[in-house]
PDB file of C-alpha atoms and ligand atoms in Angstrom:
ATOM      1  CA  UNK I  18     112.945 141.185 171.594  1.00 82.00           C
ATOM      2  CA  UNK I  19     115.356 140.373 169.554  1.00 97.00           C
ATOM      3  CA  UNK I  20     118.642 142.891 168.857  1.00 98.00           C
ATOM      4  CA  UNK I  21     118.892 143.847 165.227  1.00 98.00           C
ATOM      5  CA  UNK I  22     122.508 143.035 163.641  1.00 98.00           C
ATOM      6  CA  UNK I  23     124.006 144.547 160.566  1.00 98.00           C
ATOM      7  CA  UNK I  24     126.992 142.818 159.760  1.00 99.00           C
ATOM      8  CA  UNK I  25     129.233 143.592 156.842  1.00 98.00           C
ATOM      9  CA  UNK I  26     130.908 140.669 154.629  1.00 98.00           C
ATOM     10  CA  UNK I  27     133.807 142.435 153.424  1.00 98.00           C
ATOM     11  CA  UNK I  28     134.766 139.490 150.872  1.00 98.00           C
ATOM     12  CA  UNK I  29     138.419 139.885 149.104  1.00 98.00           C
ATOM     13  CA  UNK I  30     138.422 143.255 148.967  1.00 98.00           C
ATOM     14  CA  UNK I  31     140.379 146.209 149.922  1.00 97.00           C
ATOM     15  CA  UNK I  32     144.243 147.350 151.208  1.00 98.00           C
ATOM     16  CA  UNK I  33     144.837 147.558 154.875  1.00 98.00           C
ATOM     17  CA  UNK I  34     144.485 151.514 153.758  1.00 98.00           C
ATOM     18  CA  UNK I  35     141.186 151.128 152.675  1.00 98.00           C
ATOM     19  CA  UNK I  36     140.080 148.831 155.911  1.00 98.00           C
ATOM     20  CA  UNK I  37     141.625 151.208 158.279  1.00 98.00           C
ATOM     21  CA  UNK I  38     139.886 154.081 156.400  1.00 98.00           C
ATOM     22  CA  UNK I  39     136.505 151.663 156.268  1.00 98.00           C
ATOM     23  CA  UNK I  40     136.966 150.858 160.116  1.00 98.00           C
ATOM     24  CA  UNK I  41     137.321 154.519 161.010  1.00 98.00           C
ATOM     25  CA  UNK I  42     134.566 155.860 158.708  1.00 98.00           C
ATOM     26  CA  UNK I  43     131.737 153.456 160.588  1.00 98.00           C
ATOM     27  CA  UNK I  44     133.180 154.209 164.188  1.00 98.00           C
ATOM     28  CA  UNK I  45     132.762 157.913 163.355  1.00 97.00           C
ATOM     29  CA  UNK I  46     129.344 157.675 163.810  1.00 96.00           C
ATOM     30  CA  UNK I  47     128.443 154.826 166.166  1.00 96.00           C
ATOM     31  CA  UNK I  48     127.472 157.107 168.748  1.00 96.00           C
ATOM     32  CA  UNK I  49     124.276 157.243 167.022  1.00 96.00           C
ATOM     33  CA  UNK I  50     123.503 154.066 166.286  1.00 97.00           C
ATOM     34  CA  UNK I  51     122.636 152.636 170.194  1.00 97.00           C
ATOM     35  CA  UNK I  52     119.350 149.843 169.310  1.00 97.00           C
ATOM     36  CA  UNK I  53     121.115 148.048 166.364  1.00 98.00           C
ATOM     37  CA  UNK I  54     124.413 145.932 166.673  1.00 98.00           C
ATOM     38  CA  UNK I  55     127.172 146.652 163.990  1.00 98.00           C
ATOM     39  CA  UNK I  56     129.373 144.186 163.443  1.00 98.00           C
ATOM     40  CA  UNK I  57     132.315 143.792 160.166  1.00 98.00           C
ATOM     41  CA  UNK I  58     133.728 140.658 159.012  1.00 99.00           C
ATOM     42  CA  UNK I  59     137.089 141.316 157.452  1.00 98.00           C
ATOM     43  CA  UNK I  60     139.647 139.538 155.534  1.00 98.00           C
ATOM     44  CA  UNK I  61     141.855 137.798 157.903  1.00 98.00           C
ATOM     45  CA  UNK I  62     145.094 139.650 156.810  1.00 98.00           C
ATOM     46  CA  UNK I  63     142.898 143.112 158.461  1.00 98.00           C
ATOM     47  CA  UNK I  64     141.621 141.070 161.731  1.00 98.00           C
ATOM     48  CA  UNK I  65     144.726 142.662 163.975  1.00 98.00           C
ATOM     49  CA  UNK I  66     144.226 145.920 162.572  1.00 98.00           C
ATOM     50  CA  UNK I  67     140.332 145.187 163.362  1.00 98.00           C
ATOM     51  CA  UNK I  68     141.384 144.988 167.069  1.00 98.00           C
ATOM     52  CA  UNK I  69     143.856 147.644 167.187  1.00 98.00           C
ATOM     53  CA  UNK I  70     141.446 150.384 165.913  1.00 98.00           C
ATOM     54  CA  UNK I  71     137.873 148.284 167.177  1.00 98.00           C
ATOM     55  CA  UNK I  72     139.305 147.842 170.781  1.00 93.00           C
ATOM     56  CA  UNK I  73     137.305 150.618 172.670  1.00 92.00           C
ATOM     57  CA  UNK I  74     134.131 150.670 170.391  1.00 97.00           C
ATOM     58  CA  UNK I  75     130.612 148.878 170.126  1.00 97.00           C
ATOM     59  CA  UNK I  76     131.667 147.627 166.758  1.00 98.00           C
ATOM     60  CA  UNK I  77     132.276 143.761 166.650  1.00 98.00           C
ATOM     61  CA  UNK I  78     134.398 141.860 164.171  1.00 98.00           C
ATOM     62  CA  UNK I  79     134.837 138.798 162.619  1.00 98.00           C
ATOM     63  CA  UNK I  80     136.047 136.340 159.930  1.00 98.00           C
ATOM     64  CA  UNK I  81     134.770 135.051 156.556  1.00 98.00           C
ATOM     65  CA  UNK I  82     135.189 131.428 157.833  1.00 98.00           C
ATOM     66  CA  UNK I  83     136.993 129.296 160.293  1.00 98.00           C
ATOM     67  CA  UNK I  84     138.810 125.695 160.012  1.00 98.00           C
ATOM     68  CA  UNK I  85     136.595 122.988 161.370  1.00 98.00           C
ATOM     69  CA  UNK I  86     140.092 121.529 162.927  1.00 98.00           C
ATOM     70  CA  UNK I  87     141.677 123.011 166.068  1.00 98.00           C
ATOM     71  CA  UNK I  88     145.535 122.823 164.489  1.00 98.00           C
ATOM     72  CA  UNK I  89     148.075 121.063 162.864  1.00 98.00           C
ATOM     73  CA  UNK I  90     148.766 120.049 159.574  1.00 98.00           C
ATOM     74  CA  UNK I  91     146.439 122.175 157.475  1.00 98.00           C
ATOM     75  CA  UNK I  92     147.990 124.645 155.509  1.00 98.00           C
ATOM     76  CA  UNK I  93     146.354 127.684 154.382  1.00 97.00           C
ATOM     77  CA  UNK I  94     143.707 127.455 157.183  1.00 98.00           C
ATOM     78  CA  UNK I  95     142.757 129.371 160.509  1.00 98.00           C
ATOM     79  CA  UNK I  96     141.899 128.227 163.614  1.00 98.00           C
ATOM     80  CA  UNK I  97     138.695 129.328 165.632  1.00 98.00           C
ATOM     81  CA  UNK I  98     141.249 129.981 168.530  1.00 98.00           C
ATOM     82  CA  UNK I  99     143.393 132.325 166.135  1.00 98.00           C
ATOM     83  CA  UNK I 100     140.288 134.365 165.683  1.00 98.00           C
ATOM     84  CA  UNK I 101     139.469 134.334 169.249  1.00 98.00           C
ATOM     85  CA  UNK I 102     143.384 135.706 169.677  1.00 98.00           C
ATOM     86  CA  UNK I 103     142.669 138.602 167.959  1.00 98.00           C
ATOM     87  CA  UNK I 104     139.443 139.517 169.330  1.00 98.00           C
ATOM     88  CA  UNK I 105     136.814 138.069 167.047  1.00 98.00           C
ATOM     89  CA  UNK I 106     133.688 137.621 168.069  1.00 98.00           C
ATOM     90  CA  UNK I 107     131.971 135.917 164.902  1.00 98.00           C
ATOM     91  CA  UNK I 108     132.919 133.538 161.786  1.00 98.00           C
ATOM     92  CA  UNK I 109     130.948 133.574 158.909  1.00 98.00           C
ATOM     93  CA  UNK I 110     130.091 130.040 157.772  1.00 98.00           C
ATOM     94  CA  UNK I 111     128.936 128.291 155.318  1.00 98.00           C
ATOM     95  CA  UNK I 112     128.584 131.916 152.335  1.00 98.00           C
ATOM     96  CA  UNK I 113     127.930 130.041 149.142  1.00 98.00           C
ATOM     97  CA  UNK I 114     130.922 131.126 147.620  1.00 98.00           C
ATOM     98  CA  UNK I 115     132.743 129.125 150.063  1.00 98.00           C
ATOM     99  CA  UNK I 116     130.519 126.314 149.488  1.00 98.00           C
ATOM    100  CA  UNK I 117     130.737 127.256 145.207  1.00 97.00           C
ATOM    101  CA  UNK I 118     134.365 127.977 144.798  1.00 98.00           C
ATOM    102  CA  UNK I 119     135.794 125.800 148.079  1.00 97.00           C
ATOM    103  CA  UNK I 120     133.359 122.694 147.632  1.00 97.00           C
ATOM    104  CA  UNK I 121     132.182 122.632 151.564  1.00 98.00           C
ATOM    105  CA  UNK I 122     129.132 120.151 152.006  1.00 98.00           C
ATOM    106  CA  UNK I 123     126.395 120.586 154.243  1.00 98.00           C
ATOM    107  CA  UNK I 124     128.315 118.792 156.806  1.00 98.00           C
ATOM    108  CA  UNK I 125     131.827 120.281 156.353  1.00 98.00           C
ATOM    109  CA  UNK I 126     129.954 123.624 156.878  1.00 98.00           C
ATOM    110  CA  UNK I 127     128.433 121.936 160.319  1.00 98.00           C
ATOM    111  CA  UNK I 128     131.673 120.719 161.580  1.00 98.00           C
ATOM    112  CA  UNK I 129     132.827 124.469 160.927  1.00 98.00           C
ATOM    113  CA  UNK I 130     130.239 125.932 162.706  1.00 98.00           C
ATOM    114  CA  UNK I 131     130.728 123.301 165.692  1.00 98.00           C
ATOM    115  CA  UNK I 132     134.304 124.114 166.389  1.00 98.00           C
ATOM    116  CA  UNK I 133     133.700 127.760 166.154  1.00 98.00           C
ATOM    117  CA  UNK I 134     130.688 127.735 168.669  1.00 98.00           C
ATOM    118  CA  UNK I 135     133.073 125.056 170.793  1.00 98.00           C
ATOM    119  CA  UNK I 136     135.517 127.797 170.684  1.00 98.00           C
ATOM    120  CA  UNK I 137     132.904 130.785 171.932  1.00 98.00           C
ATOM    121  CA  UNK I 138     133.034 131.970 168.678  1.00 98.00           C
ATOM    122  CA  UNK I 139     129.473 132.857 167.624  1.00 98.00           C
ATOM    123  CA  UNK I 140     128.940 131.818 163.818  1.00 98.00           C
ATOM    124  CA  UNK I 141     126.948 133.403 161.018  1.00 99.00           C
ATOM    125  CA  UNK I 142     125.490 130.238 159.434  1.00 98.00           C
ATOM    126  CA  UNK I 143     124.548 131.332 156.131  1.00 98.00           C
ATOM    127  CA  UNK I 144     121.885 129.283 153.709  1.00 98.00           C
ATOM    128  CA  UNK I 145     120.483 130.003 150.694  1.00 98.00           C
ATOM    129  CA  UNK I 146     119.353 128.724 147.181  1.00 98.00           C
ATOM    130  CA  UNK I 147     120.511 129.018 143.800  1.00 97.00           C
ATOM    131  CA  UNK I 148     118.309 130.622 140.863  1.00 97.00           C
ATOM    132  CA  UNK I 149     117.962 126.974 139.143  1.00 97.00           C
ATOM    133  CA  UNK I 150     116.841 125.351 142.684  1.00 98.00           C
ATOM    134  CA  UNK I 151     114.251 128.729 143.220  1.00 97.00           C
ATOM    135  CA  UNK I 152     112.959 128.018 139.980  1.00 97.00           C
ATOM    136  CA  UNK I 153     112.732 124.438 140.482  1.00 98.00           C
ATOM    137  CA  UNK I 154     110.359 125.278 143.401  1.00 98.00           C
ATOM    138  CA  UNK I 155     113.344 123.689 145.416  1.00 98.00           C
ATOM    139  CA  UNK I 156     114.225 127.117 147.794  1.00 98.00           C
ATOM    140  CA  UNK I 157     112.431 125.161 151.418  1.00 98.00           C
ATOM    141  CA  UNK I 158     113.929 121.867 150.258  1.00 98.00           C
ATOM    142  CA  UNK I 159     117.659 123.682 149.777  1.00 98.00           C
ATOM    143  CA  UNK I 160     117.525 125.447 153.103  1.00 98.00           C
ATOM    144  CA  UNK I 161     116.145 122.922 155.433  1.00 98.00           C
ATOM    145  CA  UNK I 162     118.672 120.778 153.880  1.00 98.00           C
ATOM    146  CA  UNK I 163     121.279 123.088 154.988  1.00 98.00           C
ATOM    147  CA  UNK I 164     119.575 123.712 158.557  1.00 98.00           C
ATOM    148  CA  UNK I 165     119.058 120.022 158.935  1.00 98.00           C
ATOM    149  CA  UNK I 166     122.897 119.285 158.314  1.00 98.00           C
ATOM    150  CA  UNK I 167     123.780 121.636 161.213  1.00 98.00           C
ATOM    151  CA  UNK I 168     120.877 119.822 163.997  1.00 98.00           C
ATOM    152  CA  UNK I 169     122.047 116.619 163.111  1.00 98.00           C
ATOM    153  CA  UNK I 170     125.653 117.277 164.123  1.00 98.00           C
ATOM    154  CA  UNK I 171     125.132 119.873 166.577  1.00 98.00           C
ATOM    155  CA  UNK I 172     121.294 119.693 168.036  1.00 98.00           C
ATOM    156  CA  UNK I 173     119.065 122.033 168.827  1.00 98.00           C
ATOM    157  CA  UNK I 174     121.521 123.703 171.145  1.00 98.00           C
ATOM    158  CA  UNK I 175     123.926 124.790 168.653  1.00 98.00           C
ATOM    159  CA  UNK I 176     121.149 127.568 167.337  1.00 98.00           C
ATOM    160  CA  UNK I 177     120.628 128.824 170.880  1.00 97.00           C
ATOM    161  CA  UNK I 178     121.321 132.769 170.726  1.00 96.00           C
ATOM    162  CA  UNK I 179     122.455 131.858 167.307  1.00 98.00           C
ATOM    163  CA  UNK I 180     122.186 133.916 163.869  1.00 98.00           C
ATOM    164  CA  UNK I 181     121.579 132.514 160.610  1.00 98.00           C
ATOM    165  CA  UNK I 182     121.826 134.598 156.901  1.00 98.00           C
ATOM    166  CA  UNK I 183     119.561 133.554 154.567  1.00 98.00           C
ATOM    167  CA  UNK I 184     121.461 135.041 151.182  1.00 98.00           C
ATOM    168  CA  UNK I 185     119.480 133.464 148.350  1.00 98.00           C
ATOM    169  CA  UNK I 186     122.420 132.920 145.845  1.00 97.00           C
ATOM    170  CA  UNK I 187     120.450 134.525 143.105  1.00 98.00           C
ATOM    171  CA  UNK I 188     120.386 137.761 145.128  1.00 97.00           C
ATOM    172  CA  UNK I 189     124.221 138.202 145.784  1.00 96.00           C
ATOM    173  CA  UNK I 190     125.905 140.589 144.487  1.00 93.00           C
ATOM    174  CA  UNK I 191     124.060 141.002 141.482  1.00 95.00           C
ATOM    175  CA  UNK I 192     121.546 143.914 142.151  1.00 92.00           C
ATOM    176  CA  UNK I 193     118.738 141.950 142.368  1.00 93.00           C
ATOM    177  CA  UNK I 194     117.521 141.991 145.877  1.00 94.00           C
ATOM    178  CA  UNK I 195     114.586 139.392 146.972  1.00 95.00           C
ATOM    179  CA  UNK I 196     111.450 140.815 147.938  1.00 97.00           C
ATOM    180  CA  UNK I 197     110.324 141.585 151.230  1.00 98.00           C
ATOM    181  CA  UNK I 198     107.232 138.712 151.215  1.00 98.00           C
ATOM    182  CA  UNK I 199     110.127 136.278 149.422  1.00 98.00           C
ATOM    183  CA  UNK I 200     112.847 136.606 152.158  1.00 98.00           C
ATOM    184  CA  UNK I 201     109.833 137.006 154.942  1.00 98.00           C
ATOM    185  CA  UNK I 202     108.563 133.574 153.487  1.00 98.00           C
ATOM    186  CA  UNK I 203     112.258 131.860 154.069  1.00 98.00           C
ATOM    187  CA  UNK I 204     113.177 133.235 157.545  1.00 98.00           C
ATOM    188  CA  UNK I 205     109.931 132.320 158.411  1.00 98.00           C
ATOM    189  CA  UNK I 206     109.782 128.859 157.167  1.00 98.00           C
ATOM    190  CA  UNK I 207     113.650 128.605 158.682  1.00 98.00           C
ATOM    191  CA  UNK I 208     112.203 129.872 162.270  1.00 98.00           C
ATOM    192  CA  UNK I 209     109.196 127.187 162.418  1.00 98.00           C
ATOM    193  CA  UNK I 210     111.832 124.602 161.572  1.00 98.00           C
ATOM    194  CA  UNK I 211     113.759 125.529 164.604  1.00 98.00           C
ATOM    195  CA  UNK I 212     110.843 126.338 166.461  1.00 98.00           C
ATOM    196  CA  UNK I 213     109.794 122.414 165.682  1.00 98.00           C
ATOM    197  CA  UNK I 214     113.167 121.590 168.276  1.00 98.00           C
ATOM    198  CA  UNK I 215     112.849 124.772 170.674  1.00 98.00           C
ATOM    199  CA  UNK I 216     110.466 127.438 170.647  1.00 98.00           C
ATOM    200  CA  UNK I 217     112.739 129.135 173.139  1.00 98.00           C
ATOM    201  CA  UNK I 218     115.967 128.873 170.674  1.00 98.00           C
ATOM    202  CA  UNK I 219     113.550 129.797 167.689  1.00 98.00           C
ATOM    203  CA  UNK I 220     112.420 133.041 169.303  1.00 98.00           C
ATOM    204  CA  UNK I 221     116.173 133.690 170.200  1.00 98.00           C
ATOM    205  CA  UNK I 222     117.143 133.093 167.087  1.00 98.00           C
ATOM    206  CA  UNK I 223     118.058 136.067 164.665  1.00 98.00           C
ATOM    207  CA  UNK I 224     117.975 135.556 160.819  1.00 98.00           C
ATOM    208  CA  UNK I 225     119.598 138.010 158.841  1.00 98.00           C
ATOM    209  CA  UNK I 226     118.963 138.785 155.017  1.00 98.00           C
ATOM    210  CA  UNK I 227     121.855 139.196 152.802  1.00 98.00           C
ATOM    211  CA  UNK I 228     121.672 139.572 149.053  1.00 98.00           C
ATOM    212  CA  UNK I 229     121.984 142.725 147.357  1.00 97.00           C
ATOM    213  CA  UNK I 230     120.604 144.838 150.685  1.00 98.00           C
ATOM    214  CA  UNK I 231     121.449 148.286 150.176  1.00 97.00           C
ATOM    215  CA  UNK I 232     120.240 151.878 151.935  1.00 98.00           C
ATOM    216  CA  UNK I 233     117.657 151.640 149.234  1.00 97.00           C
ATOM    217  CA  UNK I 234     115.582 148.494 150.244  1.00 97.00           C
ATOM    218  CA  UNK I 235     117.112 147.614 154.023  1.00 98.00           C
ATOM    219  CA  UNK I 236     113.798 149.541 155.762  1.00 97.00           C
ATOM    220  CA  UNK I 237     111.461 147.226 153.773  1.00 98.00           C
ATOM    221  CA  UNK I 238     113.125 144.045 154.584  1.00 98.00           C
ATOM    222  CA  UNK I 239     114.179 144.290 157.957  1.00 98.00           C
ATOM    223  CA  UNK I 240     110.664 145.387 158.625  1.00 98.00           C
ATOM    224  CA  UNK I 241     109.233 142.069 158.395  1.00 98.00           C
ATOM    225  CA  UNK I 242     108.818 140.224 161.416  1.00 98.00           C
ATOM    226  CA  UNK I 243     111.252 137.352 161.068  1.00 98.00           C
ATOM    227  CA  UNK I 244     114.120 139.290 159.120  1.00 98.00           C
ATOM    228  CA  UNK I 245     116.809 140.350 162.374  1.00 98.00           C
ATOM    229  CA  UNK I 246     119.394 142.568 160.289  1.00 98.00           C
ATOM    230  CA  UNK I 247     121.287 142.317 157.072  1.00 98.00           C
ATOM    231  CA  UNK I 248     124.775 140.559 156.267  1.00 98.00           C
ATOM    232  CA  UNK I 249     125.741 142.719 153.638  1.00 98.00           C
ATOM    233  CA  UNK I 250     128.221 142.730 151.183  1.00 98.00           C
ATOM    234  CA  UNK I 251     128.832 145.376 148.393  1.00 98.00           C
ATOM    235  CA  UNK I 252     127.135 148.088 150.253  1.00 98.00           C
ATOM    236  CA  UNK I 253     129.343 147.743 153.529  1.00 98.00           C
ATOM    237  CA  UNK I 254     132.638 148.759 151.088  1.00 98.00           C
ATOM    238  CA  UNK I 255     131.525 152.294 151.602  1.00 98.00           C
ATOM    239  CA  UNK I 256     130.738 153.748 155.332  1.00 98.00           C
ATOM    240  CA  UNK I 257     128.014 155.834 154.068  1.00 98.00           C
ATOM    241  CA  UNK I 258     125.938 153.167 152.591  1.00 98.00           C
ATOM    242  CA  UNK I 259     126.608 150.706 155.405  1.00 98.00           C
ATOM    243  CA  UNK I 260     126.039 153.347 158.343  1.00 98.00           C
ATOM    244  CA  UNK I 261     122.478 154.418 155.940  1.00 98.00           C
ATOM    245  CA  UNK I 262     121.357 150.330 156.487  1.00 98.00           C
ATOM    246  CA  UNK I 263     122.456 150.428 160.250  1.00 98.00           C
ATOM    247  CA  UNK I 264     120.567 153.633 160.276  1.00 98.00           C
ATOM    248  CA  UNK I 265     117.215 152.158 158.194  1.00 98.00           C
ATOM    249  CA  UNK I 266     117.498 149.254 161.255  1.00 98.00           C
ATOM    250  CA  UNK I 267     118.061 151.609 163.907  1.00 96.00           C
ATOM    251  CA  UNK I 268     114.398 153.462 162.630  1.00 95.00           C
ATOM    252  CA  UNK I 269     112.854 150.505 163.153  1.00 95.00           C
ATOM    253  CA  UNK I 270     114.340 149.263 166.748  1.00 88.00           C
TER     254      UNK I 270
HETATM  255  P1  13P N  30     125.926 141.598 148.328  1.00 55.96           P
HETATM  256  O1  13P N  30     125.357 142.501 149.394  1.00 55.96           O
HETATM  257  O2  13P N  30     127.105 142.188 147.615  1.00 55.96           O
HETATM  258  O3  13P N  30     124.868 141.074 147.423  1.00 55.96           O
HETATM  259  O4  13P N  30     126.528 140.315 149.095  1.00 55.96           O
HETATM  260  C1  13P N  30     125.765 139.684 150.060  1.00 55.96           C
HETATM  261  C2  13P N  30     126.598 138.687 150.747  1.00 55.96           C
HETATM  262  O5  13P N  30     127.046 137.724 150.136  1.00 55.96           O
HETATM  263  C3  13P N  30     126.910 138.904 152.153  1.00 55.96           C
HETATM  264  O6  13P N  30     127.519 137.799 152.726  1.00 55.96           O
END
């Protein structure tokens, strides 16, 4: 079976006052939550106090993305082997607000995910459509698009114990939260794609939802049989709301 993972997306947002207090607030109650992983992705400025205050715990951390180059001239950027320096253990790649407001392609996000999994990095590959492409009837042709960029570069291999986020862009952040049978339809249509390479890597394969998940609806969704967790964004700002979803998944583990 397959380990449930709520991850948070903490976006730009925050002091280091608020991530320490954030950090603390989650770890507080960890010793309850023993079937589901918990995992935050933080702003990179907050990654070293991430270790200092994650170092003993079951909590894992990450970052929002990850250069697709190992070092040099590229100002601005981090290196997968930074993150791994301070302890990371995943890299978010490919949200669609890096590929909105930073212009990554389908293959730049590919080459990211690469180096970070070349690294030992394990990256959150996230897909999704916009409202215009859902409307279009476009959401399977959008995703598998996006999949297809990353099995082309990488194989089949580079999904093996791997976790994808389906965030349908529509969904994000603005309250609107996709149905349980519409993100059950995606993941599944996203694990039969796999599953056309490797059964084995499909069935290893977990495929969070992320798109307006809060304590509210995070029972419903990660109660069908091909949604893994959440990655979850406005709701993992406060500690009650995100410990609520890690304890809506834990129910159901
Ligand atoms: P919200 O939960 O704020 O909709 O954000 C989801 C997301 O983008 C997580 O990566």
């Amino acid at each position: 079976m397959r380990q449930p993972l709520v991850a948070g997306n903490w976006k730009m947002n925050g002091s280091k006052a608020d991530a320490a207090a954030l950090i603390n607030g989650i770890n507080a109650e960890m010793n309850k939550i023993t079937k589901t992983e918990v995992a935050v992705c933080v702003p990179f400025p907050y990654l070293y106090l991430a270790e200092q205050l994650l170092a003993d715990t079951s909590i894992r951390y990450g970052a929002q993305d990850v250069s697709r180059e190992d070092s040099g001239a590229f100002t601005g950027q981090v290196s997968a082997a930074m993150l791994l320096d301070f302890g990371c253990h995943y890299a978010i790649v490919g949200h669609s607000e890096r590929r909105m407001f930073n212009a990554e392609s389908d293959v730049i996000v590919a080459r990211k995910f690469m180096q970070a999994k070349k690294l030992g990095l394990t990256p959150i590959f996230c897909v999704g459509e916009s409202l215009e492409e859902r409307e279009g009837g476009q959401t399977e042709t959008v995703v598998a698009r996006q999949l297809d960029a990353l099995l082309e570069l990488g194989g089949i291999d580079a999904l093996a114990n791997g976790v994808i986020a389906y965030e349908p862009v529509w969904a994000i952040g603005t309250g609107v939260t996709a149905t349980p049978e519409q993100a059950q339809e995606v993941h599944a249509f996203l694990r039969h794609r796999v599953a056309a390479n490797s059964a084995e890597v499909a069935t290893g394969l977990r495929i969070l939802y992320g798109g307006s998940m809060k304590p509210s609806n995070a029972q419903e969704l990660i109660r069908q049989p091909d949604i893994d967790g959440g990655l979850i964004g406005g709701a993992a700002l406060k500690a009650s709301d995100f410990l609520a979803i890690c304890h809506a998944s834990e129910a159901l583990a």
